[in-house]
Tab-separated table of C-alpha atoms in Angstrom:
chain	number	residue	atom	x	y	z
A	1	UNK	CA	0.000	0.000	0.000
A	2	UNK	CA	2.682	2.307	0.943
A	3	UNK	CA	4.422	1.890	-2.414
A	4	UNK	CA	1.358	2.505	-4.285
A	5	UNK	CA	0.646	5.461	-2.528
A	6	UNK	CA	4.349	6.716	-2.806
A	7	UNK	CA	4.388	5.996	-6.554
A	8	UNK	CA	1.011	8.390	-7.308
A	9	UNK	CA	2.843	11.025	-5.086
A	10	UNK	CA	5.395	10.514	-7.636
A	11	UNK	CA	3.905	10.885	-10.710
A	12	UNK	CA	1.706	13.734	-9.209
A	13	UNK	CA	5.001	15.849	-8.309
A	14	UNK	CA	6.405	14.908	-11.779
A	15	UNK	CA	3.536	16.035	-13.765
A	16	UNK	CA	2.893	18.887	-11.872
A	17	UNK	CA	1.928	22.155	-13.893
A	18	UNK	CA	4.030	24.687	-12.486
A	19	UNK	CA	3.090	28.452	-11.973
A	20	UNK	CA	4.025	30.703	-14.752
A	21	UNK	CA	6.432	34.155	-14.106
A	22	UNK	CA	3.393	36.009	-15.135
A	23	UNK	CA	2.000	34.946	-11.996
A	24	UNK	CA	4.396	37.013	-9.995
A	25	UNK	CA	3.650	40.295	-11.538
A	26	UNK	CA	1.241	40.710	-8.278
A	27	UNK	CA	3.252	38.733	-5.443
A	28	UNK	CA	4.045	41.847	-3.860
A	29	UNK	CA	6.186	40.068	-1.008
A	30	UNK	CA	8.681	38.089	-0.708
A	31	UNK	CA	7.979	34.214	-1.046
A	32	UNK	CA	9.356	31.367	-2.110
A	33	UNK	CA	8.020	30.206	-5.436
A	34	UNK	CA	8.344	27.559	-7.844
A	35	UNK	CA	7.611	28.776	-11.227
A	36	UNK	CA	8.124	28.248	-15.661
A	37	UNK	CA	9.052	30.768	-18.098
A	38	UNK	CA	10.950	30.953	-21.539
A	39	UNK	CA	14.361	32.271	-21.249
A	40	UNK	CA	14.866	35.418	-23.224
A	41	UNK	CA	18.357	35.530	-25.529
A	42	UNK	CA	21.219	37.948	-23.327
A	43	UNK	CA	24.461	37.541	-25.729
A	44	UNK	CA	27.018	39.971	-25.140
A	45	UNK	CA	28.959	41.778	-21.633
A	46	UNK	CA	26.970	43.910	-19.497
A	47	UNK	CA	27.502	45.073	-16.158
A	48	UNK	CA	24.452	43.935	-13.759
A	49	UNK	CA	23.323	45.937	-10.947
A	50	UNK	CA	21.617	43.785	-8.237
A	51	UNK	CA	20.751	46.370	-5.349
A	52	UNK	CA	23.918	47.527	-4.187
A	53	UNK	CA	26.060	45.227	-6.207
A	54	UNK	CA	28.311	45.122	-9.574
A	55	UNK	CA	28.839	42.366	-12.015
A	56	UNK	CA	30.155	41.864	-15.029
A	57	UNK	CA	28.316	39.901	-17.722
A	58	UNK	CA	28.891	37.703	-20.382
A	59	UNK	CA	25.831	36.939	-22.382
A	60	UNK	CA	25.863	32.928	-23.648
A	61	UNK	CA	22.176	32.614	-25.817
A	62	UNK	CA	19.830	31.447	-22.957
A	63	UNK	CA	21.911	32.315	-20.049
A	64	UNK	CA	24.833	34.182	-19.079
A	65	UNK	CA	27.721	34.020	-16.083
A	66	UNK	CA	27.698	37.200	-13.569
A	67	UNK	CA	30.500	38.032	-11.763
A	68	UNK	CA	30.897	40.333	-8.595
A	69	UNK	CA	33.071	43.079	-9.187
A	70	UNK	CA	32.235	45.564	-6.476
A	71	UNK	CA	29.829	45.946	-3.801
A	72	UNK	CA	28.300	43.538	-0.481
A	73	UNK	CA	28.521	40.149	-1.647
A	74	UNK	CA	24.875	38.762	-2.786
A	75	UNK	CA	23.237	35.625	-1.363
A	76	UNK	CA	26.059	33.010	-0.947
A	77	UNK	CA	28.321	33.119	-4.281
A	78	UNK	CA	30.229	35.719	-5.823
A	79	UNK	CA	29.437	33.708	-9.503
A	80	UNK	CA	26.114	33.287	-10.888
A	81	UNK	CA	24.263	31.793	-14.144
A	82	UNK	CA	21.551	34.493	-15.150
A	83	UNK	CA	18.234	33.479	-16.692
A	84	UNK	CA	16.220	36.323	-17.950
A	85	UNK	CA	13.035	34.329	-17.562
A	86	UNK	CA	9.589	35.612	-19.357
A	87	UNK	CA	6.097	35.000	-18.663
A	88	UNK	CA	3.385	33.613	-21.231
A	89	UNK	CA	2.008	37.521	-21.266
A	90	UNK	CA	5.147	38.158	-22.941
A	91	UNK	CA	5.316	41.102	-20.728
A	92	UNK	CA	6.280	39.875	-17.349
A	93	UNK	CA	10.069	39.196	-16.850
A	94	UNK	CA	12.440	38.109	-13.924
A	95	UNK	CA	15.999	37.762	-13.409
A	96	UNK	CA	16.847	34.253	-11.840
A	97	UNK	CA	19.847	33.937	-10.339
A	98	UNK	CA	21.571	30.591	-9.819
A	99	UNK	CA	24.949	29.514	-8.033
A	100	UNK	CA	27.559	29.376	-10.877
A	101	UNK	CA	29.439	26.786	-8.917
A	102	UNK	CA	26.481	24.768	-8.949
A	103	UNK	CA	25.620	25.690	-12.402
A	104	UNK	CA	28.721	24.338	-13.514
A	105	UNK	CA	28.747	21.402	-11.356
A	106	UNK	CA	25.788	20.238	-12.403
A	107	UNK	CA	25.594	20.563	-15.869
A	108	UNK	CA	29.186	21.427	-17.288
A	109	UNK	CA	30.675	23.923	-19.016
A	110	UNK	CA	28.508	24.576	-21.903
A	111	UNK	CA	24.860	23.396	-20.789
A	112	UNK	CA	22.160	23.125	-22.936
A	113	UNK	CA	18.945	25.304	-22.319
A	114	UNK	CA	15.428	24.076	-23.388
A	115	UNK	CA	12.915	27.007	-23.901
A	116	UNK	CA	11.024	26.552	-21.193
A	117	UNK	CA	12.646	26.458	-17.603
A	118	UNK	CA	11.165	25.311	-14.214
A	119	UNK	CA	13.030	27.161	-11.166
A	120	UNK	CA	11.982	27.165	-7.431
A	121	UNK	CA	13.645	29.710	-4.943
A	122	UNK	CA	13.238	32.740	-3.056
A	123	UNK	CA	11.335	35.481	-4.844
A	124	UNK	CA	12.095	39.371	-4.095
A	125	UNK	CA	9.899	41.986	-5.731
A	126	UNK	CA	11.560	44.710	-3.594
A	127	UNK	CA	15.252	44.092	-5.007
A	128	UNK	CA	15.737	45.300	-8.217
A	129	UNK	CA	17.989	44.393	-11.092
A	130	UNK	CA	18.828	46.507	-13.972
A	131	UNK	CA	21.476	45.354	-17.161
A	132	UNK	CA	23.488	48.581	-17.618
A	133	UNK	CA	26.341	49.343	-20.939
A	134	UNK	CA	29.754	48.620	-19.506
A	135	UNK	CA	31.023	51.938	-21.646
A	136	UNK	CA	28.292	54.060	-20.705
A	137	UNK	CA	26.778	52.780	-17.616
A	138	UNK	CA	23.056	53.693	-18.645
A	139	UNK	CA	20.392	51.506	-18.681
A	140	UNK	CA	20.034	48.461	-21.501
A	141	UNK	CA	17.301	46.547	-19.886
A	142	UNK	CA	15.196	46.336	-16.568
A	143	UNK	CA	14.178	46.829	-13.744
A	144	UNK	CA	13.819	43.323	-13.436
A	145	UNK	CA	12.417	41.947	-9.485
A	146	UNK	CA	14.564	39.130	-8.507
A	147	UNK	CA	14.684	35.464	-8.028
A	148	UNK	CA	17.396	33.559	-6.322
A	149	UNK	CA	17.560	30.220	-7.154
A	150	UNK	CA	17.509	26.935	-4.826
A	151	UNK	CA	17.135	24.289	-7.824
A	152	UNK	CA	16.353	24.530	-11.694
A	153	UNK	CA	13.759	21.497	-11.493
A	154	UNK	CA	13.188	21.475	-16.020
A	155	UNK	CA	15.147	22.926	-18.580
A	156	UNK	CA	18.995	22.166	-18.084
A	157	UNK	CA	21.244	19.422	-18.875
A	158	UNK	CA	24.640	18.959	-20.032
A	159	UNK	CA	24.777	19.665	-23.765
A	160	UNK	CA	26.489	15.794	-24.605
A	161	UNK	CA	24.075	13.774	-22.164
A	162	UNK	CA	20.427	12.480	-22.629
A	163	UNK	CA	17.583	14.688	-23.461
A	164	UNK	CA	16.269	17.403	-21.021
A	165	UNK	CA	14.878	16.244	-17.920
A	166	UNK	CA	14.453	17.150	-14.565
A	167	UNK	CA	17.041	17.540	-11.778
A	168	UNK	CA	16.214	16.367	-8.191
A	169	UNK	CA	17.516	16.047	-5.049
């Protein structure tokens, strides 16, 4: 009995439809939140102003690397993979941010990145990111309300592995 019951909890958890980012355009506190959205391209460098911190950028299609260059250190890495994540309004937009050291770790040095990506982590509509020129300093995209990732659940793998599929544990 317990293994039947164990396996539905299963397959309900892995079929799961997830909230979208639009959904978050009226979470006006912070929460955490597990939600989908299509990654939009970022090539290129930027600099990346989260709060009071610097990074520099390097764009990579689907996602890019951030790294601190001045300012209080944010959440617990000084690296991370950025996901410009959209909502199915095509208006809504977030910036996720994910451990690079556990980027990497997990799925190498040159990941591939379906068009859809599932994320849970803590969600911050008060902290605002903006993309800024690195010869210029104004403004290229944003304000963007943040999300710091805990786990990219769909939409990741390591580009010369099996298909997309979900990371747990």
């Amino acid at each position: 009995m317990f293994a039947l019951l164990f396996a539905i909890g299963l397959v309900g958890i892995k079929s799961s439809d997830y909230r979208d980012v639009s959904s978050l355009k009226n979470l006006e506190y912070k929460a955490y939140v597990t939600v989908k959205g299509r990654p939009v391209s970022l090539s290129g460098t930027y600099l990346l102003r989260v709060g009071d911190t610097l990074f520099l950028v390097k764009g990579y299609g689907s996602y890019a690397v951030a790294s601190r260059v001045s300012g209080p250190r944010f959440g617990s890495d000084d690296s991370y993979a950025v996901f410009i994540l959209e909502g199915q309004d095509g208006h809504t937009k977030i910036l996720a941010l994910y451990s690079a050291t556990t980027f990497k770790t997990l799925y190498g040095g040159s990941p591939a990145v379906s068009s859809r990506i599932v994320v849970e982590g803590t969600y911050d509509p008060a902290l605002e990111a903006v993309l800024l020129d690195p010869s210029t300093g104004s403004r290229v995209a944003g304000p963007y309300s943040v999300l710091l990732v805990s786990k990219i659940l769909e939409g990741c793998h390591e580009s010369y592995k099996a298909p997309a599929g979900r990371v747990e544990g």
